CSV table of C-alpha atoms in Angstrom, one decimal:
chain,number,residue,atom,x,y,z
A,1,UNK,CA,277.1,334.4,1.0
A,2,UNK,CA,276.1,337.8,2.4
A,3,UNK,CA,273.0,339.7,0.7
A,4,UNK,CA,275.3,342.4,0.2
A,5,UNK,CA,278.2,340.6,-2.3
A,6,UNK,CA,275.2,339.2,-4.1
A,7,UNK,CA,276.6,340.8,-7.4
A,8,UNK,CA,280.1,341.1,-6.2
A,9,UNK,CA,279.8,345.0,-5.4
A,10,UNK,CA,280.9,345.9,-1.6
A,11,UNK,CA,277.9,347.9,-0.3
A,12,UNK,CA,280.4,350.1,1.7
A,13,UNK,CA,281.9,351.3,-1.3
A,14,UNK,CA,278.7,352.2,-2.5
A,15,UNK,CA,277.8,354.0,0.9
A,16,UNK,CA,281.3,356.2,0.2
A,17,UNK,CA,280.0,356.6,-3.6
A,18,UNK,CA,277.3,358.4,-2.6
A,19,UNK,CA,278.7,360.1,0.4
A,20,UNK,CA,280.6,362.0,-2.1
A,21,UNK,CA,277.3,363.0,-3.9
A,22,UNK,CA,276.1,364.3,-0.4
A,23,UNK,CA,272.8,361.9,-1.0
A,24,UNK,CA,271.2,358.8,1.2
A,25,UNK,CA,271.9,355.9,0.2
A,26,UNK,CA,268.4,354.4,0.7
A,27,UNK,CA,265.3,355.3,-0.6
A,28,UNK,CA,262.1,355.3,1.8
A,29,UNK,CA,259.0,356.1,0.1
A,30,UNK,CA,256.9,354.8,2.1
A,31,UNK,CA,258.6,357.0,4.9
A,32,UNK,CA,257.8,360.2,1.9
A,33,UNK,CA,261.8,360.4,2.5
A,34,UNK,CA,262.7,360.3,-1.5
A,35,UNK,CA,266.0,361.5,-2.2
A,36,UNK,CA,266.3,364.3,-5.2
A,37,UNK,CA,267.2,363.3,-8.5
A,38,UNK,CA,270.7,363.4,-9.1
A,39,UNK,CA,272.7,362.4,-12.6
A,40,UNK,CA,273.0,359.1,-13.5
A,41,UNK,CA,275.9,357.2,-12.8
A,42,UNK,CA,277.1,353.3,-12.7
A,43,UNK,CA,277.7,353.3,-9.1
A,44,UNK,CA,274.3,354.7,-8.2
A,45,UNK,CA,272.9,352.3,-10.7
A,46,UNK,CA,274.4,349.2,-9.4
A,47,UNK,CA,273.4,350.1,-6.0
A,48,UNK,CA,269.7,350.8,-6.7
A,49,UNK,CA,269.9,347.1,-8.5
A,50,UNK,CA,271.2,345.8,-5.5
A,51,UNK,CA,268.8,347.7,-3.1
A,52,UNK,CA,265.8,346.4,-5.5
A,53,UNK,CA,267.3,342.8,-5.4
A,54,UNK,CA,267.5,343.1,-1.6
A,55,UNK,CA,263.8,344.2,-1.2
A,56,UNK,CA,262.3,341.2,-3.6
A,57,UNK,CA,264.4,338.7,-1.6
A,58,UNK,CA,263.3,340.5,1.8
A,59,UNK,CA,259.9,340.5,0.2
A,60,UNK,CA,260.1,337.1,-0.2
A,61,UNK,CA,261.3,335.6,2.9
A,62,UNK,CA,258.7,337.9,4.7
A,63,UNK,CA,256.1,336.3,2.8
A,64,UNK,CA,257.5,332.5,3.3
A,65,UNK,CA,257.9,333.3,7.4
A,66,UNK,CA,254.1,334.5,7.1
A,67,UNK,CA,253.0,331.7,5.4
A,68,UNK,CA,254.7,329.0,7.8
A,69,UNK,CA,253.4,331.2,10.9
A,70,UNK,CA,249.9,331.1,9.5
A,71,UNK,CA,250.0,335.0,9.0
A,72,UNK,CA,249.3,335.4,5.3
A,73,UNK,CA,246.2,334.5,3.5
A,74,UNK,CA,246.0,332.7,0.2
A,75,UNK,CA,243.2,331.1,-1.9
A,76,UNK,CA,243.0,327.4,-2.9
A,77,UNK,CA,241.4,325.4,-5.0
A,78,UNK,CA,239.0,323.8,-3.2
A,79,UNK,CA,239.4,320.0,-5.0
A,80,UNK,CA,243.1,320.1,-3.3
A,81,UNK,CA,241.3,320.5,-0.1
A,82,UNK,CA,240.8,317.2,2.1
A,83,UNK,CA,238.5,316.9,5.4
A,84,UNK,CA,240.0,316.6,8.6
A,85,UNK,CA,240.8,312.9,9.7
A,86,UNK,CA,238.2,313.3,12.3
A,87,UNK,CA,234.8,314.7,11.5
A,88,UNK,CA,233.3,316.7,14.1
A,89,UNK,CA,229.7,317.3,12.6
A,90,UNK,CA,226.7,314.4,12.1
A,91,UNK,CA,225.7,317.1,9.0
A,92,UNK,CA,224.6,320.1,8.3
A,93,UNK,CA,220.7,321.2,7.4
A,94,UNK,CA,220.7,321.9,3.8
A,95,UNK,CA,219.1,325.4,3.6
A,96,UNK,CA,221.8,326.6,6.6
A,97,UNK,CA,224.4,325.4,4.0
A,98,UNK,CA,222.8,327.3,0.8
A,99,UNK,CA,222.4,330.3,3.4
A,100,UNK,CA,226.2,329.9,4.0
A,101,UNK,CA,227.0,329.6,0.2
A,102,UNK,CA,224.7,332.9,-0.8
A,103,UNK,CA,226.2,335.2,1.8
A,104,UNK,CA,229.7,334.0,0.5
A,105,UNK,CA,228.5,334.6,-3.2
A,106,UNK,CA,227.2,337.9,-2.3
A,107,UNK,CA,230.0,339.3,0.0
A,108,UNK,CA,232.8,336.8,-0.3
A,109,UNK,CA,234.6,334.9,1.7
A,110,UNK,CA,235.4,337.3,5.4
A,111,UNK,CA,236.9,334.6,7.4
A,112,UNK,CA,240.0,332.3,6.0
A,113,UNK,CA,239.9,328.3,7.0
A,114,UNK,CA,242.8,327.1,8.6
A,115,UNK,CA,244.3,323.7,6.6
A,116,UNK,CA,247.9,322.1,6.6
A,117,UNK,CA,249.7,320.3,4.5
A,118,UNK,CA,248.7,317.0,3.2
A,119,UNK,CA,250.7,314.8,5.5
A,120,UNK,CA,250.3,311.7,3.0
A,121,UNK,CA,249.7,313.8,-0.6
A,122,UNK,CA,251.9,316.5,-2.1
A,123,UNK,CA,250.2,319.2,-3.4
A,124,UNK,CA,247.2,319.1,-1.0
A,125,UNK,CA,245.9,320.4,2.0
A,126,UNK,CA,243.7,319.2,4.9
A,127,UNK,CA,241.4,320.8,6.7
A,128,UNK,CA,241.5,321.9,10.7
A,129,UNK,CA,238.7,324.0,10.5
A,130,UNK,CA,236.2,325.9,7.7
A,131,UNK,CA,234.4,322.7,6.3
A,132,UNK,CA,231.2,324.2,6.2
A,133,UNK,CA,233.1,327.4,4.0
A,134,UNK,CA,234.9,325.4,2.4
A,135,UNK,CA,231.8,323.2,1.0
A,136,UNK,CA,230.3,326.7,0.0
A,137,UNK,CA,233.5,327.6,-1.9
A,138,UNK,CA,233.1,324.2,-3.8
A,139,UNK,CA,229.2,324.6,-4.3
A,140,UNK,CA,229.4,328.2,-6.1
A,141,UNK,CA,233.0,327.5,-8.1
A,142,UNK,CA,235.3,330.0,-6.0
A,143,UNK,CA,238.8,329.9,-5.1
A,144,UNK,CA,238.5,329.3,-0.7
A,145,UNK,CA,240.6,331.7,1.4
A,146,UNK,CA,242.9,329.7,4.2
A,147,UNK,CA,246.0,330.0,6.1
A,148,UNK,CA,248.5,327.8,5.6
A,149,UNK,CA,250.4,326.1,8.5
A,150,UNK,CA,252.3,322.9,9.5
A,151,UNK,CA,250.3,321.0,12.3
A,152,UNK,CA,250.7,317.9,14.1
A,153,UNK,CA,248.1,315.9,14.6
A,154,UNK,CA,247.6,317.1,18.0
A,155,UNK,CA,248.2,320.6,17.1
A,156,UNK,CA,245.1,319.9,14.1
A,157,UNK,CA,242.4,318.2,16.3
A,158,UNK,CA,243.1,321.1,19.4
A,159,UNK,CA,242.5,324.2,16.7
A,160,UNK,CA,240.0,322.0,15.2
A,161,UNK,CA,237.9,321.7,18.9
A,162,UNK,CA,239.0,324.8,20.2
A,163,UNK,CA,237.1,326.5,17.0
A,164,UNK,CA,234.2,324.6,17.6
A,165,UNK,CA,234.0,325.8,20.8
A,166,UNK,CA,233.4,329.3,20.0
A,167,UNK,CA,231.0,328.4,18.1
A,168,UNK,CA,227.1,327.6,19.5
A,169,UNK,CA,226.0,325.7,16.4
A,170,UNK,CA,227.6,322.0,17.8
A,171,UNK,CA,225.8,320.2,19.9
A,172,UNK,CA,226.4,317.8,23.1
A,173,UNK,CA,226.5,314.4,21.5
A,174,UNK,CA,228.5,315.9,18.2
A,175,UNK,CA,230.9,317.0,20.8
A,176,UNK,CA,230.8,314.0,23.0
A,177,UNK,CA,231.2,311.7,19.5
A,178,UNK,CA,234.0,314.2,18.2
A,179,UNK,CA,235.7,313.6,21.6
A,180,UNK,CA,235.1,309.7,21.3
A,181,UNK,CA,236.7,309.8,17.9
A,182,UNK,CA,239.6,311.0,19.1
A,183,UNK,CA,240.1,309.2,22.3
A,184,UNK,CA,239.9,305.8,19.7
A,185,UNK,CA,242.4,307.3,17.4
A,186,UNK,CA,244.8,307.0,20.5
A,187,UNK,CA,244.4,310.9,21.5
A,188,UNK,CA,245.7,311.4,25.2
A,189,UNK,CA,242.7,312.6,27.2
A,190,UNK,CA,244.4,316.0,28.2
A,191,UNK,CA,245.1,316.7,24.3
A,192,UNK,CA,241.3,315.9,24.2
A,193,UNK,CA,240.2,318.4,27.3
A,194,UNK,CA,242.5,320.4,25.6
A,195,UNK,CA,240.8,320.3,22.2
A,196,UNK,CA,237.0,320.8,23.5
A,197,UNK,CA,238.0,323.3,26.4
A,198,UNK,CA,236.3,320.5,29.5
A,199,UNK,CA,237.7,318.6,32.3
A,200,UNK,CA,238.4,315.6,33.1
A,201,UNK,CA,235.0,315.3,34.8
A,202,UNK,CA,232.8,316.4,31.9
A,203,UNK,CA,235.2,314.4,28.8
A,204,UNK,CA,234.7,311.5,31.0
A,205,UNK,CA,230.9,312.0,31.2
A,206,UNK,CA,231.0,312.9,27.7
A,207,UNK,CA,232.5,309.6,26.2
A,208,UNK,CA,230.8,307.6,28.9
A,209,UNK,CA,227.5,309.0,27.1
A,210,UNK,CA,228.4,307.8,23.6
A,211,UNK,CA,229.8,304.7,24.6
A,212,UNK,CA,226.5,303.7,25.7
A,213,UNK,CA,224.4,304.0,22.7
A,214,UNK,CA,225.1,302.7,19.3
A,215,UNK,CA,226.8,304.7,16.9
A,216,UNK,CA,224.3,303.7,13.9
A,217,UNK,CA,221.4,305.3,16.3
A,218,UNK,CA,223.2,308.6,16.9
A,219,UNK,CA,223.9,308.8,13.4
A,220,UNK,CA,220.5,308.8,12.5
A,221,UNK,CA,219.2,310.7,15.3
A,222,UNK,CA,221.9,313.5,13.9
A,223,UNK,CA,223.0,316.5,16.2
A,224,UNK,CA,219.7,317.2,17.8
A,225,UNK,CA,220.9,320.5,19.1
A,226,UNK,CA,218.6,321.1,22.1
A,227,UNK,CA,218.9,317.9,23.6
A,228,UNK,CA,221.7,317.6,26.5
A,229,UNK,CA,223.2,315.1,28.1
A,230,UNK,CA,220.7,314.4,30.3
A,231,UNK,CA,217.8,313.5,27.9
A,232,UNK,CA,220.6,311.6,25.9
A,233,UNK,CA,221.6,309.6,29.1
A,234,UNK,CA,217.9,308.6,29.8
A,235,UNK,CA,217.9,307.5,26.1
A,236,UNK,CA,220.7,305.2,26.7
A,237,UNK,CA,219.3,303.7,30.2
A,238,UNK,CA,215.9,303.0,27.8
A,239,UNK,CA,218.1,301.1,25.0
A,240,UNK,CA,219.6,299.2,27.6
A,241,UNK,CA,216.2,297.8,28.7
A,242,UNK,CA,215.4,293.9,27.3
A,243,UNK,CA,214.4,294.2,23.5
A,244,UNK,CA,214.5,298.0,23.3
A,245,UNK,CA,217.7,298.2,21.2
A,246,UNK,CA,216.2,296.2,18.3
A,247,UNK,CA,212.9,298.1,18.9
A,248,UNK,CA,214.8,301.5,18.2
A,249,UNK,CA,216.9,299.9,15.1
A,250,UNK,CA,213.5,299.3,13.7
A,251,UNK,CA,211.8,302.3,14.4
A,252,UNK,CA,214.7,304.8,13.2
A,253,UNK,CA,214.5,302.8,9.6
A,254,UNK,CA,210.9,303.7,9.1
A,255,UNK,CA,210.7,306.7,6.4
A,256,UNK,CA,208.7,308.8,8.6
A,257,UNK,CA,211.2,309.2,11.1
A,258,UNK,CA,214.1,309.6,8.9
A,259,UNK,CA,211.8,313.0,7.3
A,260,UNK,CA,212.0,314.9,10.8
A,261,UNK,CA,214.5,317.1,11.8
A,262,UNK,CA,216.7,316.1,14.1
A,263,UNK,CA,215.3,317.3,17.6
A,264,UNK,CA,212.0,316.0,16.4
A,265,UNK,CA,213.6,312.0,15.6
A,266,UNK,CA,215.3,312.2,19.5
A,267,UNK,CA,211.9,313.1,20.9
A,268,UNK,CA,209.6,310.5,18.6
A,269,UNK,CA,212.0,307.5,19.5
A,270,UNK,CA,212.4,308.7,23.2
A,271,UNK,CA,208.7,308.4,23.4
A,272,UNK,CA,208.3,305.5,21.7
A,273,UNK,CA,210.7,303.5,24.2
A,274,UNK,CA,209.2,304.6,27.3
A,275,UNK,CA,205.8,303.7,25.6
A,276,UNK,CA,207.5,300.2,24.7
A,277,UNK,CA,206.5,297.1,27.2
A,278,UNK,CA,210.3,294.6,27.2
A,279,UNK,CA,209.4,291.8,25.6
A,280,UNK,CA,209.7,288.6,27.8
A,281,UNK,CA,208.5,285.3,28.0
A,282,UNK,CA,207.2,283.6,31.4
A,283,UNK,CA,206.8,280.3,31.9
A,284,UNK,CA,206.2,278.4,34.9
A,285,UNK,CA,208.2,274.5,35.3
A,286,UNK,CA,206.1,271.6,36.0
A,287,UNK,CA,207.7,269.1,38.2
A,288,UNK,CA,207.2,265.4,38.3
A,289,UNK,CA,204.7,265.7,41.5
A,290,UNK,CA,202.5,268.4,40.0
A,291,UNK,CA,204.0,271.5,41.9
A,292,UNK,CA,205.4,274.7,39.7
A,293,UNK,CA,208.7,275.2,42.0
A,294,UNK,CA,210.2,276.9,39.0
A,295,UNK,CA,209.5,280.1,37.2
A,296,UNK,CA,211.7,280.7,33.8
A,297,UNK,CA,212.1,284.0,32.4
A,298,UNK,CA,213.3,284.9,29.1
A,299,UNK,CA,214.2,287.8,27.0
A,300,UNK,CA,216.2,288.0,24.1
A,301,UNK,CA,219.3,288.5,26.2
A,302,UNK,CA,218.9,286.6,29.3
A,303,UNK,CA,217.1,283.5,30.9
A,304,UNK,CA,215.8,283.9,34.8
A,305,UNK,CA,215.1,281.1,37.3
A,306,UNK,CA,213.0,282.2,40.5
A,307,UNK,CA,212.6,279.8,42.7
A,308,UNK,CA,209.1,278.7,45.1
A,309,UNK,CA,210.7,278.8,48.4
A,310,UNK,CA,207.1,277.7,50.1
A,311,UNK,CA,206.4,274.6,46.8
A,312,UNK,CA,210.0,273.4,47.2
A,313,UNK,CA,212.4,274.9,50.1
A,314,UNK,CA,216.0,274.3,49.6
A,315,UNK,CA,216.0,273.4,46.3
A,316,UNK,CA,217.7,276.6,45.2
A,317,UNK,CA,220.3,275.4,47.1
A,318,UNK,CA,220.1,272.4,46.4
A,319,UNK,CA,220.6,273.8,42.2
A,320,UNK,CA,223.1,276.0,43.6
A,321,UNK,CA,225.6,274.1,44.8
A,322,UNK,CA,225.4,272.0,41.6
A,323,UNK,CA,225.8,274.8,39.1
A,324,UNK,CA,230.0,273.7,38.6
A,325,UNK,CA,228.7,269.5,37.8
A,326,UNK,CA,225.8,271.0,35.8
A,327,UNK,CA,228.5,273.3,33.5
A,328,UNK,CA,230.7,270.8,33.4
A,329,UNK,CA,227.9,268.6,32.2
A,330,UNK,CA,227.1,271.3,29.8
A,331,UNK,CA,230.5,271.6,28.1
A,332,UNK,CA,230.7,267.9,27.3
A,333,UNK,CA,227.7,267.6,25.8
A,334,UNK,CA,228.2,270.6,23.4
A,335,UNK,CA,231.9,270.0,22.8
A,336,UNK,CA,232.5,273.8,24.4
């Protein structure tokens, strides 16, 4: 039904009403045009009802449109504020977060969070970005300013990245492990270059870099902001060394390391691996006649034969060429 039948009074009839009176029909104050008083009648009171009725529903809808566009800002409570479904930060230093928390206690809240919708839980609201703001709005009891809008997933994780990138507080590997995260959540590599603002070159170099290092050892590393993807890549080509992996699992768990910052644990355990010797075990075979044509090697991931060329020539072929009998062999014996 049209706005203007809303109480069954044709507007056009009210438009001739007041034609009579020689008036407007509208007031625009606002506009300062404010038509002059005039005696009361029922005509001109139904009409102003209807023109007031019209405004609140207008009113109304314009707010509604706002909200669904993400235009209008309104304040939450914080407990019916989730995370994002992909964190993007290995933490935040705990005076930067008081810092954040005084300033917003002292001069409120300037920049709304963006959030959507629960998509699983009425009544709440996830976060695309503003978790550090909204961890200050929980931490002094305040009400935390956001915009409202319905997101995809994709739509979420890009205005999630694409934030973060005009920021200069994240660094390499929490970008690199944010961009990991999202490739194993089944993310499309473009929606990903999309989301951190690279190409395909640097996102591949990016996950390449994380999937070379344990997650438990970034993790308690943390975001080590001046340390590039460089130094990170030579970090990974030391854990890949024989025995250094455990090595770095131990060291991280000792109490000293854990009390550093973060730049100072990448730099101690960095230091500490190229210091480290790989732990092997050499041991020369004996054969029947006395000679050593054998040399075993061993680490904790691998076994090595080298064989004496001058002490016993062609018997690496000899071994070679019966590797298949000598599996076969193998598997019978151990039930494999």
């Amino acid at each position: 039904m049209a706005r203007k039948n809303l109480i069954g009074i044709s507007d056009d009839r009210a438009i001739e009403a007041e034609a009579d009176l020689g008036r407007s029909s509208v007031d625009r104050p606002i506009s300062g045009l404010i038509s002059a008083a005039r005696p009361a009648s029922p005509v001109g009171g139904i009409t102003r009802s209807l023109s007031n009725i019209t405004q609140k529903v207008e009113r109304a809808q314009e707010l509604e449109r706002q909200l669904a566009e993400g235009l209008a800002v309104v304040e939450l409570d914080p407990a019916h504020v989730d995370a994002s479904f992909v964190a993007d930060r290995l933490g935040v230093a705990a005076d930067a977060q008081s810092a954040l928390a005084q300033q917003i206690r002292e001069h409120g809240q300037q920049v709304p969070i963006l959030v959507r919708p629960h998509p699983a839980e009425a009544g709440r609201f996830q976060v695309a970005y503003g978790h550090r703001r909204l961890a200050a709005a929980r931490e002094i009891g305040a009400k935390v300013r956001a915009v409202v809008r319905d997101l995809s997933d994709e739509q979420l994780v890009i205005s999630q990245g694409q934030e973060n990138n005009t920021r200069t507080d994240l660094s390499f590997i929490e970008r690199s492990l944010f961009a990991t995260r999202l490739e194993d959540r089944g993310f499309a590599r473009d929606v990903i270059m999309s989301a951190l603002g690279v190409d395909k070159a640097a996102l591949s170099k990016m996950i390449t870099v994380v999937r070379r290092l344990p997650i438990d050892l970034i993790e308690a590393i943390g975001p080590a902001p001046s340390i590039g993807r460089r130094r990170w890549t030579e970090l990974a080509e030391l854990l890949e060394q024989d025995g250094k992996a455990e090595a770095a699992a131990d060291f991280t768990n000792d109490e000293t390391f854990q009390a550093r910052d973060s730049d100072q644990r990448f730099e101690v355990l960095w230091a500490f691996l190229r210091a480290a010797k790989t732990r092997t075990k050499a041991v020369r075979w004996l054969a029947p006649d006395d000679t050593a044509p054998v040399r075993i090697r061993e680490t904790e991931s691998e076994t090595t034969l080298s064989f004496n060329r001058k002490q016993a020539p062609g018997f690496a072929d000899f071994v070679r060429q019966r590797l298949q009998s000598l599996y076969l062999e193998y598997q019978q014996e151990t039930g494999d």
